[in-house]
Short mmCIF file of C-alpha atoms in Angstrom, two decimals:
data_model
loop_
_atom_site.label_atom_id
_atom_site.label_comp_id
_atom_site.label_asym_id
_atom_site.label_seq_id
_atom_site.Cartn_x
_atom_site.Cartn_y
_atom_site.Cartn_z
CA MET A 1 -1.97 -4.55 -30.39
CA SER A 2 -5.48 -5.00 -29.07
CA LEU A 3 -6.25 -7.81 -26.65
CA ASN A 4 -8.33 -9.78 -29.18
CA LEU A 5 -5.65 -9.48 -31.87
CA ARG A 6 -3.00 -10.49 -29.35
CA GLN A 7 -5.01 -13.52 -28.28
CA ALA A 8 -5.55 -14.59 -31.90
CA ALA A 9 -1.84 -14.20 -32.71
CA ALA A 10 -0.81 -16.22 -29.64
CA LEU A 11 -3.31 -18.96 -30.47
CA CYS A 12 -2.10 -19.17 -34.10
CA VAL A 13 1.53 -19.41 -33.01
CA ALA A 14 0.77 -22.11 -30.42
CA LEU A 15 -1.34 -24.22 -32.79
CA SER A 16 1.23 -23.89 -35.59
CA LEU A 17 4.02 -25.08 -33.31
CA CYS A 18 1.93 -27.99 -32.06
CA ALA A 19 1.03 -28.98 -35.64
CA LEU A 20 4.70 -29.02 -36.61
CA LEU A 21 5.57 -31.14 -33.57
CA ILE A 22 2.85 -33.70 -34.26
CA VAL A 23 4.27 -34.64 -37.69
CA PRO A 24 6.78 -37.47 -37.02
CA GLY A 25 9.02 -36.53 -39.93
CA ASN A 26 9.67 -33.06 -38.58
CA PHE A 27 12.57 -32.43 -36.23
CA PRO A 28 14.46 -35.75 -36.47
CA GLY A 29 16.09 -36.80 -33.22
CA LEU A 30 13.30 -35.36 -31.11
CA GLY A 31 11.69 -38.06 -28.94
CA GLY A 32 8.02 -38.46 -28.14
CA ASP A 33 8.27 -37.09 -24.60
CA ALA A 34 10.26 -34.12 -25.85
CA ARG A 35 7.62 -33.38 -28.51
CA LEU A 36 4.83 -33.48 -25.93
CA THR A 37 6.83 -31.27 -23.57
CA LEU A 38 7.52 -28.67 -26.25
CA ALA A 39 3.86 -28.66 -27.32
CA VAL A 40 2.67 -28.10 -23.75
CA PHE A 41 5.41 -25.54 -23.16
CA ALA A 42 4.46 -23.64 -26.34
CA LEU A 43 0.77 -23.62 -25.45
CA ALA A 44 1.48 -22.43 -21.89
CA THR A 45 3.86 -19.68 -23.02
CA CYS A 46 1.45 -18.39 -25.67
CA ALA A 47 -1.37 -18.48 -23.11
CA TRP A 48 0.72 -16.46 -20.65
CA ILE A 49 1.49 -13.92 -23.35
CA GLY A 50 -1.79 -13.60 -25.20
CA THR A 51 -4.66 -14.41 -22.85
CA PRO A 52 -6.08 -12.90 -19.66
CA ILE A 53 -6.29 -16.36 -18.06
CA ASP A 54 -4.67 -16.52 -14.63
CA ASP A 55 -0.98 -17.49 -14.85
CA THR A 56 -1.36 -20.08 -12.10
CA TYR A 57 -4.28 -21.76 -13.82
CA ILE A 58 -2.23 -22.07 -17.02
CA ALA A 59 0.77 -23.48 -15.15
CA LEU A 60 -1.36 -26.04 -13.30
CA GLY A 61 -2.96 -27.10 -16.57
CA ALA A 62 0.46 -27.52 -18.18
CA GLY A 63 1.75 -29.56 -15.24
CA LEU A 64 -1.35 -31.74 -15.31
CA ALA A 65 -1.00 -32.32 -19.06
CA LEU A 66 2.63 -33.40 -18.65
CA THR A 67 1.61 -35.79 -15.86
CA VAL A 68 -1.36 -37.33 -17.69
CA THR A 69 0.73 -37.93 -20.81
CA GLY A 70 3.43 -39.65 -18.74
CA VAL A 71 6.23 -37.14 -19.38
CA ILE A 72 6.61 -36.64 -15.63
CA SER A 73 5.29 -38.72 -12.75
CA SER A 74 2.61 -37.60 -10.33
CA GLU A 75 5.26 -37.76 -7.59
CA THR A 76 7.28 -35.17 -9.49
CA LEU A 77 4.27 -32.87 -9.91
CA PHE A 78 3.07 -33.04 -6.31
CA GLY A 79 6.56 -33.31 -4.84
CA THR A 80 7.39 -29.76 -5.94
CA LEU A 81 4.88 -28.44 -3.39
CA GLY A 82 6.98 -30.01 -0.66
CA ASP A 83 10.18 -28.42 -1.93
CA SER A 84 12.11 -26.60 0.78
CA THR A 85 12.04 -23.34 -1.20
CA VAL A 86 8.24 -23.35 -1.11
CA TRP A 87 8.28 -23.79 2.66
CA LEU A 88 10.89 -21.05 2.93
CA LEU A 89 8.58 -18.61 1.18
CA ILE A 90 5.51 -19.61 3.24
CA CYS A 91 7.34 -19.06 6.53
CA ALA A 92 8.91 -15.83 5.28
CA PHE A 93 5.44 -14.42 4.64
CA VAL A 94 4.36 -15.35 8.18
CA LEU A 95 7.40 -13.46 9.50
CA ALA A 96 6.55 -10.51 7.26
CA ALA A 97 3.01 -10.42 8.63
CA ALA A 98 4.43 -10.25 12.15
CA VAL A 99 6.70 -7.32 11.17
CA ALA A 100 3.86 -5.45 9.46
CA ARG A 101 1.61 -5.84 12.53
CA THR A 102 4.11 -4.15 14.87
CA GLY A 103 4.75 -0.94 12.90
CA LEU A 104 8.52 -1.37 12.75
CA ALA A 105 8.46 -0.13 9.15
CA GLY A 106 7.25 3.31 10.25
CA ARG A 107 10.02 3.58 12.84
CA ALA A 108 12.62 2.62 10.27
CA ALA A 109 11.27 5.21 7.81
CA ALA A 110 11.31 7.97 10.43
CA PHE A 111 14.86 7.05 11.46
CA LEU A 112 16.28 7.03 7.94
CA VAL A 113 14.30 9.68 6.06
CA GLY A 114 14.30 12.08 8.98
CA GLY A 115 18.01 12.67 8.42
CA ALA A 116 17.57 14.00 4.88
CA ARG A 117 18.40 17.64 4.28
CA SER A 118 18.47 17.66 0.48
CA VAL A 119 16.44 15.98 -2.25
CA ARG A 120 19.36 13.75 -3.23
CA GLN A 121 19.82 12.65 0.39
CA LEU A 122 16.11 11.89 0.65
CA VAL A 123 16.27 9.76 -2.50
CA HIS A 124 19.28 7.71 -1.47
CA LEU A 125 18.20 7.27 2.15
CA THR A 126 14.81 6.05 0.91
CA THR A 127 16.61 3.71 -1.48
CA ALA A 128 18.74 2.28 1.33
CA ALA A 129 15.64 1.70 3.46
CA LEU A 130 13.86 -0.10 0.60
CA VAL A 131 16.87 -2.34 -0.04
CA VAL A 132 16.83 -3.40 3.62
CA THR A 133 13.17 -4.44 3.36
CA ALA A 134 14.25 -7.25 1.00
CA PHE A 135 15.44 -9.11 4.12
CA ALA A 136 12.16 -8.70 5.98
CA VAL A 137 9.41 -9.08 3.39
CA PRO A 138 9.42 -11.70 0.62
CA ALA A 139 8.16 -10.95 -2.89
CA THR A 140 8.07 -7.52 -4.47
CA SER A 141 4.30 -7.10 -4.16
CA GLY A 142 4.48 -7.60 -0.38
CA ARG A 143 7.24 -5.00 -0.06
CA ALA A 144 5.27 -2.56 -2.20
CA ALA A 145 2.23 -2.94 0.05
CA LEU A 146 4.40 -2.39 3.14
CA ALA A 147 6.08 0.69 1.63
CA LEU A 148 2.90 2.36 0.34
CA PRO A 149 1.90 3.97 3.69
CA VAL A 150 5.42 5.39 4.03
CA PHE A 151 5.19 6.90 0.55
CA LEU A 152 1.76 8.38 1.29
CA ALA A 153 3.16 10.02 4.43
CA LEU A 154 6.04 11.53 2.45
CA ALA A 155 3.66 12.63 -0.31
CA LYS A 156 1.48 14.53 2.16
CA VAL A 157 4.51 16.24 3.72
CA LEU A 158 5.73 17.25 0.23
CA ALA A 159 2.27 18.04 -1.18
CA ASP A 160 3.35 21.52 -2.34
CA ARG A 161 6.21 20.03 -4.46
CA LYS A 162 4.38 17.91 -7.02
CA ARG A 163 7.41 16.87 -9.07
CA LEU A 164 9.11 15.47 -5.97
CA VAL A 165 6.01 13.44 -5.15
CA VAL A 166 5.92 12.02 -8.69
CA MET A 167 9.63 11.25 -8.44
CA LEU A 168 9.13 9.36 -5.17
CA ALA A 169 6.15 7.48 -6.65
CA LEU A 170 8.47 6.28 -9.40
CA LEU A 171 11.39 5.64 -7.05
CA PHE A 172 9.57 3.25 -4.71
CA PRO A 173 8.56 0.54 -7.22
CA THR A 174 11.80 0.94 -9.18
CA VAL A 175 13.99 0.23 -6.17
CA ILE A 176 11.68 -2.49 -4.85
CA LEU A 177 11.95 -4.39 -8.15
CA LEU A 178 15.70 -3.99 -8.66
CA SER A 179 16.69 -4.67 -5.04
CA ALA A 180 14.77 -7.97 -4.95
CA VAL A 181 17.89 -9.73 -6.24
CA ALA A 182 19.53 -9.10 -2.86
CA THR A 183 18.05 -12.22 -1.26
CA LEU A 184 16.82 -15.65 -2.24
CA ILE A 185 13.32 -14.82 -0.95
CA GLY A 186 13.22 -11.51 -2.82
CA ALA A 187 11.10 -12.97 -5.65
CA GLY A 188 9.50 -16.26 -6.54
CA ALA A 189 11.60 -16.24 -9.72
CA HIS A 190 14.72 -16.74 -7.59
CA LEU A 191 13.35 -19.94 -6.10
CA ILE A 192 12.44 -21.21 -9.57
CA THR A 193 16.00 -20.50 -10.74
CA VAL A 194 17.51 -22.36 -7.81
CA SER A 195 15.22 -25.33 -8.41
CA VAL A 196 16.00 -25.49 -12.14
CA LEU A 197 19.75 -25.39 -11.47
CA TRP A 198 19.47 -28.15 -8.88
CA GLU A 199 17.34 -30.40 -11.07
CA THR A 200 19.38 -29.95 -14.26
CA THR A 201 22.98 -29.48 -13.15
CA GLY A 202 23.13 -30.51 -9.49
CA ASP A 203 24.39 -27.04 -8.50
CA ARG A 204 22.81 -25.79 -5.29
CA ILE A 205 22.72 -22.06 -4.47
CA ASP A 206 21.96 -21.56 -0.79
CA PHE A 207 20.72 -18.43 0.96
CA THR A 208 24.21 -17.28 1.91
CA GLN A 209 25.68 -17.67 -1.57
CA TRP A 210 22.77 -15.84 -3.15
CA LEU A 211 23.20 -13.06 -0.59
CA LEU A 212 26.91 -12.80 -1.38
CA LEU A 213 26.24 -12.56 -5.11
CA GLY A 214 23.00 -10.62 -5.14
CA LEU A 215 23.36 -7.99 -2.42
CA PRO A 216 26.20 -6.02 -4.07
CA LEU A 217 24.27 -6.00 -7.34
CA ALA A 218 21.08 -4.95 -5.56
CA VAL A 219 22.80 -2.04 -3.82
CA ALA A 220 24.58 -0.87 -6.98
CA SER A 221 21.56 -1.16 -9.28
CA SER A 222 19.18 0.42 -6.75
CA HIS A 223 21.29 3.52 -6.19
CA LEU A 224 22.04 3.80 -9.91
CA ALA A 225 18.31 3.62 -10.56
CA ALA A 226 17.62 6.16 -7.81
CA GLU A 227 19.97 8.65 -9.43
CA THR A 228 18.40 7.96 -12.83
CA VAL A 229 14.87 8.51 -11.49
CA LEU A 230 15.98 11.73 -9.82
CA LEU A 231 17.60 13.15 -12.97
CA THR A 232 14.86 12.12 -15.40
CA THR A 233 11.91 13.23 -13.25
CA THR A 234 12.99 16.47 -11.55
CA ARG A 235 14.54 19.74 -12.61
CA ARG A 236 17.68 21.32 -11.24
CA ALA A 237 15.65 23.84 -9.24
CA ASP A 238 13.72 20.98 -7.60
CA ARG A 239 16.94 19.31 -6.53
CA ARG A 240 18.49 22.52 -5.16
CA THR A 241 15.62 23.35 -2.83
CA PRO A 242 16.27 21.71 0.57
CA VAL A 243 13.80 19.37 2.24
CA ARG A 244 13.02 18.94 5.88
CA ILE A 245 11.02 15.89 6.99
CA THR A 246 10.76 15.23 10.70
CA ALA A 247 9.53 12.23 12.64
CA ASP A 248 6.50 14.33 13.65
CA ASP A 249 5.61 14.79 9.98
CA ILE A 250 5.56 11.03 9.46
CA GLN A 251 3.78 10.43 12.76
CA ARG A 252 0.84 12.60 11.67
CA HIS A 253 0.13 10.10 8.91
CA SER A 254 0.87 6.90 10.83
CA GLU A 255 -1.49 4.99 13.10
CA GLN A 256 1.37 3.54 15.17
CA PRO A 257 4.13 5.42 17.02
CA VAL A 258 7.30 6.02 15.03
CA THR A 259 9.34 7.45 17.92
CA GLY A 260 9.63 6.91 21.65
CA PRO A 261 10.16 3.72 23.63
CA TRP A 262 9.63 0.45 21.82
CA SER A 263 6.71 -1.70 22.85
CA PRO A 264 7.43 -5.27 24.01
CA ALA A 265 5.91 -6.60 20.78
CA GLU A 266 8.19 -4.42 18.65
CA SER A 267 11.26 -5.48 20.61
CA ARG A 268 10.41 -9.19 20.35
CA CYS A 269 9.68 -8.93 16.64
CA ALA A 270 12.87 -7.01 15.87
CA LEU A 271 14.95 -9.50 17.86
CA LEU A 272 13.27 -12.43 16.12
CA LEU A 273 13.79 -10.96 12.66
CA ALA A 274 17.44 -10.17 13.37
CA THR A 275 18.00 -13.71 14.67
CA VAL A 276 16.38 -15.33 11.64
CA VAL A 277 18.38 -13.23 9.17
CA ALA A 278 21.60 -13.92 11.10
CA LEU A 279 20.91 -17.67 11.02
CA TRP A 280 20.16 -17.50 7.29
CA CYS A 281 23.44 -15.73 6.63
CA SER A 282 25.46 -18.12 8.81
CA GLU A 283 24.12 -21.35 7.30
CA PRO A 284 27.63 -22.65 6.44
CA LEU A 285 28.48 -22.58 10.16
CA HIS A 286 25.48 -24.39 11.64
CA GLN A 287 24.26 -26.33 8.54
CA VAL A 288 20.58 -25.74 9.37
CA SER A 289 18.43 -25.34 6.25
CA PRO A 290 17.05 -21.82 5.67
CA ALA A 291 13.58 -23.36 5.38
CA VAL A 292 13.93 -24.92 8.85
CA VAL A 293 15.17 -21.60 10.27
CA ALA A 294 12.22 -19.82 8.66
CA LEU A 295 9.79 -22.40 10.06
CA ILE A 296 11.19 -21.92 13.58
CA GLY A 297 10.86 -18.15 13.16
CA ALA A 298 7.30 -18.45 11.87
CA VAL A 299 6.27 -20.68 14.79
CA VAL A 300 7.70 -18.18 17.27
CA ALA A 301 6.18 -15.19 15.42
CA ALA A 302 2.71 -16.75 15.60
CA SER A 303 3.00 -18.25 19.09
CA PRO A 304 0.44 -17.12 21.69
CA ALA A 305 3.08 -16.11 24.22
CA LEU A 306 5.84 -14.51 22.12
CA GLY A 307 4.21 -13.81 18.77
CA THR A 308 2.77 -10.60 17.37
CA VAL A 309 0.30 -12.11 14.88
CA GLY A 310 -2.11 -15.02 14.90
CA LEU A 311 -1.26 -17.95 12.67
CA LYS A 312 -4.59 -17.78 10.81
CA ASP A 313 -4.13 -14.08 10.10
CA ALA A 314 -0.53 -14.61 9.00
CA LEU A 315 -1.43 -17.46 6.66
CA LYS A 316 -3.99 -15.22 4.97
CA THR A 317 -1.10 -13.06 3.71
CA VAL A 318 0.64 -16.01 2.01
CA PRO A 319 0.21 -15.82 -1.79
CA TRP A 320 -0.95 -19.40 -2.28
CA SER A 321 -1.53 -18.76 -5.96
CA LEU A 322 2.14 -17.85 -6.39
CA LEU A 323 3.24 -20.98 -4.54
CA LEU A 324 1.09 -23.21 -6.77
CA PHE A 325 2.48 -21.39 -9.80
CA MET A 326 6.04 -22.01 -8.62
CA ALA A 327 5.38 -25.68 -7.99
CA ALA A 328 3.80 -26.22 -11.40
CA THR A 329 6.54 -24.38 -13.26
CA MET A 330 9.20 -26.32 -11.38
CA ALA A 331 7.58 -29.49 -12.71
CA MET A 332 7.61 -27.98 -16.22
CA GLY A 333 11.32 -27.29 -15.83
CA VAL A 334 11.96 -30.90 -14.82
CA ALA A 335 10.05 -32.07 -17.92
CA LEU A 336 12.05 -29.78 -20.20
CA ALA A 337 15.33 -31.11 -18.84
CA ASP A 338 14.51 -34.82 -18.45
CA SER A 339 12.73 -35.21 -21.79
CA GLY A 340 15.64 -33.71 -23.71
CA ALA A 341 13.47 -30.86 -25.02
CA ALA A 342 15.63 -28.08 -23.56
CA GLY A 343 18.81 -29.63 -24.94
CA TRP A 344 17.22 -30.00 -28.39
CA LEU A 345 16.03 -26.38 -28.42
CA VAL A 346 19.52 -25.02 -27.91
CA SER A 347 21.38 -27.67 -29.91
CA GLY A 348 21.36 -25.51 -33.03
CA LEU A 349 23.13 -22.61 -31.34
CA PRO A 350 26.76 -22.07 -32.40
CA ALA A 351 29.16 -23.62 -29.91
CA ASP A 352 31.98 -21.15 -30.54
CA VAL A 353 30.22 -18.06 -29.17
CA ALA A 354 32.47 -15.98 -26.94
CA PRO A 355 31.41 -16.26 -23.27
CA TRP A 356 30.93 -12.50 -22.91
CA LEU A 357 28.76 -12.40 -26.03
CA PHE A 358 26.68 -15.35 -24.81
CA LEU A 359 26.06 -13.63 -21.47
CA ALA A 360 25.32 -10.34 -23.23
CA LEU A 361 22.63 -12.04 -25.32
CA VAL A 362 21.16 -13.71 -22.22
CA VAL A 363 21.02 -10.39 -20.38
CA ALA A 364 19.52 -8.54 -23.36
CA VAL A 365 16.78 -11.13 -23.94
CA SER A 366 15.98 -11.37 -20.22
CA THR A 367 15.78 -7.59 -19.87
CA ALA A 368 13.37 -7.29 -22.79
CA ALA A 369 11.27 -10.34 -21.80
CA HIS A 370 8.95 -8.29 -19.57
CA LEU A 371 7.46 -6.74 -22.70
CA VAL A 372 6.08 -10.18 -23.62
CA LEU A 373 5.72 -12.03 -20.30
CA GLN A 374 4.49 -9.76 -17.51
CA SER A 375 4.92 -12.30 -14.72
CA ARG A 376 8.45 -12.34 -13.34
CA SER A 377 8.10 -15.97 -12.29
CA ALA A 378 6.79 -16.92 -15.74
CA ARG A 379 9.81 -15.26 -17.35
CA SER A 380 12.17 -17.35 -15.27
CA SER A 381 10.11 -20.49 -15.90
CA VAL A 382 10.50 -19.98 -19.65
CA LEU A 383 14.02 -18.58 -19.84
CA VAL A 384 16.10 -20.28 -17.15
CA PRO A 385 15.76 -23.91 -18.38
CA LEU A 386 16.74 -22.80 -21.88
CA VAL A 387 19.56 -20.57 -20.63
CA VAL A 388 21.01 -23.38 -18.50
CA ALA A 389 20.89 -25.86 -21.37
CA ALA A 390 22.44 -23.36 -23.78
CA ALA A 391 25.18 -22.45 -21.28
CA VAL A 392 26.22 -26.08 -20.91
CA GLY A 393 26.53 -26.37 -24.69
CA ALA A 394 28.47 -23.12 -24.99
CA GLY A 395 30.91 -23.99 -22.20
CA VAL A 396 29.60 -21.18 -19.99
CA ASN A 397 29.01 -21.74 -16.28
CA PRO A 398 25.24 -22.41 -16.03
CA VAL A 399 25.12 -20.83 -12.57
CA ALA A 400 26.50 -17.54 -13.94
CA ALA A 401 24.13 -17.64 -16.91
CA ALA A 402 21.06 -18.44 -14.78
CA LEU A 403 21.88 -15.72 -12.25
CA ALA A 404 22.47 -13.16 -15.00
CA SER A 405 19.16 -14.04 -16.64
CA THR A 406 17.22 -13.86 -13.37
CA ALA A 407 18.84 -10.58 -12.32
CA ALA A 408 18.22 -8.98 -15.72
CA ALA A 409 14.60 -10.17 -15.72
CA GLY A 410 14.09 -8.07 -12.60
CA PHE A 411 13.83 -5.01 -14.84
CA CYS A 412 10.13 -4.55 -15.62
CA HIS A 413 9.39 -0.82 -15.60
CA THR A 414 8.29 -0.02 -19.13
CA LEU A 415 4.51 -0.20 -18.72
CA PRO A 416 2.17 0.27 -15.75
CA ALA A 417 1.09 -3.37 -16.11
CA SER A 418 4.67 -4.71 -16.31
CA ALA A 419 4.82 -5.50 -12.58
CA LYS A 420 2.49 -5.34 -9.57
CA PRO A 421 4.53 -2.69 -7.67
CA VAL A 422 4.50 -0.45 -10.77
CA THR A 423 0.73 -0.88 -11.07
CA LEU A 424 0.18 -0.23 -7.35
CA PHE A 425 2.06 3.08 -7.30
CA ALA A 426 0.58 4.21 -10.63
CA GLU A 427 -2.97 4.24 -9.26
CA ILE A 428 -3.13 6.17 -5.97
CA PRO A 429 -6.34 8.21 -5.56
CA GLY A 430 -5.73 11.78 -4.43
CA THR A 431 -1.95 11.63 -4.86
CA PRO A 432 0.00 12.79 -7.94
CA THR A 433 1.88 9.93 -9.53
CA TYR A 434 3.62 9.00 -12.77
CA THR A 435 2.17 8.52 -16.24
CA PRO A 436 2.99 5.87 -18.88
CA ARG A 437 5.13 8.52 -20.58
CA ASP A 438 7.22 8.91 -17.39
CA LEU A 439 7.78 5.14 -17.34
CA LEU A 440 8.85 5.07 -20.99
CA ARG A 441 11.29 7.93 -20.46
CA LEU A 442 12.80 6.20 -17.44
CA SER A 443 12.99 2.80 -19.17
CA ALA A 444 14.80 4.24 -22.18
CA VAL A 445 17.66 5.21 -19.88
CA LEU A 446 17.46 2.63 -17.12
CA ALA A 447 17.09 -0.55 -19.22
CA PRO A 448 20.52 -0.32 -20.91
CA LEU A 449 22.13 0.84 -17.67
CA THR A 450 20.83 -2.07 -15.59
CA ALA A 451 21.59 -4.58 -18.36
CA ALA A 452 25.16 -3.31 -18.60
CA LEU A 453 25.52 -3.47 -14.82
CA VAL A 454 24.30 -7.10 -14.66
CA LEU A 455 26.73 -8.04 -17.46
CA LEU A 456 29.57 -6.26 -15.64
CA PHE A 457 28.85 -8.23 -12.46
CA ALA A 458 28.62 -11.53 -14.35
CA LEU A 459 31.95 -10.96 -16.10
CA THR A 460 34.03 -9.28 -13.39
CA VAL A 461 32.48 -9.32 -9.91
CA TRP A 462 30.87 -12.75 -9.59
CA PRO A 463 34.06 -14.59 -10.70
CA LEU A 464 35.80 -12.98 -7.72
CA LEU A 465 33.03 -14.34 -5.49
CA GLY A 466 33.28 -17.94 -6.66
CA VAL A 467 31.10 -18.04 -9.80
CA PRO A 468 33.43 -18.15 -12.83
CA VAL A 469 32.23 -17.31 -16.33
CA LEU A 470 33.45 -20.57 -17.87
CA LYS A 471 32.08 -23.96 -16.87
CA PRO A 472 34.36 -25.49 -14.19
#
């Protein structure tokens, strides 16, 4: 579908829905605020799908429309910017800037990848290293930018084995996207999910609980994806030929030392990062908010005496557009819940659906949603409020349903434009990389595998970790 045809179709759908909502006789039982909310929601969703307008601009316009019409108060709209999850992400980016400045990523790559003796070892060691970066760098685009120099170094070492280079180009964004579920700061969509759950049900998922639920899924899905990428991209002969990558090979393509004694800045930054992550994970013991811990870490990381990056330089790396988008969509979620619009949308669903079937439908829709909504945060903004409302009506635990939806929505590998990491690694001048056909071949196998894995965790693993399938 061409862009113009797509825009026209989205506009027709949005205007048709708004026209139906304006007529008072339509949809009995739907209040005025709910009608306004659904109209704004429909317009915003169609604009995200069918227009090239910036996602943040659309979200801000929707939030402003809901405020002007009185559906939500101005305090609600502006208060979302002061939410602790927003501050958590800001401070996490400051910490990430400090890590990137020191060159610790290159040392970690040399330490892990240097031990590979076979192609399969190289793939899974690289996967393990990328999973670990979820604790150091928030948002998938930031991790992709940090990992790109490491990939380029590996690509130059393996320049005579083109299929391996293409395989690694596909492996990096795939693992970055699927391993994001490991931590609360892994993607802005996670923070939106937590906010929606808190506003609508009163359930609070903290950093430690998300880690407990998300890390096992991240590890399992990442290594499953790594094996899938390996088998769908390389031949048996490629996998049988041994590889040998030394620290010297990586050093030749790195501006900072990857071996030898650590500099004082590297030591301080590593100690700071380890302390912050340890405090995040031990929140139940000390009861200090993760946002406060992150703020302390950011202040230390940017301090003149102990820091490794200036505060102004660090703040330049913060994706302010993403934060505004999150704040606006949080306000939209509040409007959907408080106006009764979300409850009305799912009221027609059958109440006797089996819990496993309900979760299977949630996972399937969330997995396929990237074909329509390219922004991961936008997908959660649209899906999670509806999933939570539907789960309450179906007797399913809304926490389990929201987590399953958010985890499944992390799959976005079908097209080069489906996610920023996929786009970044698809366009590397002078380096062989994957084609749209490679992505389609991988998605045909990986989409059902990851969806089945998320459903398996929701039905069998998460109940063992304190998140039952049925509503408590």
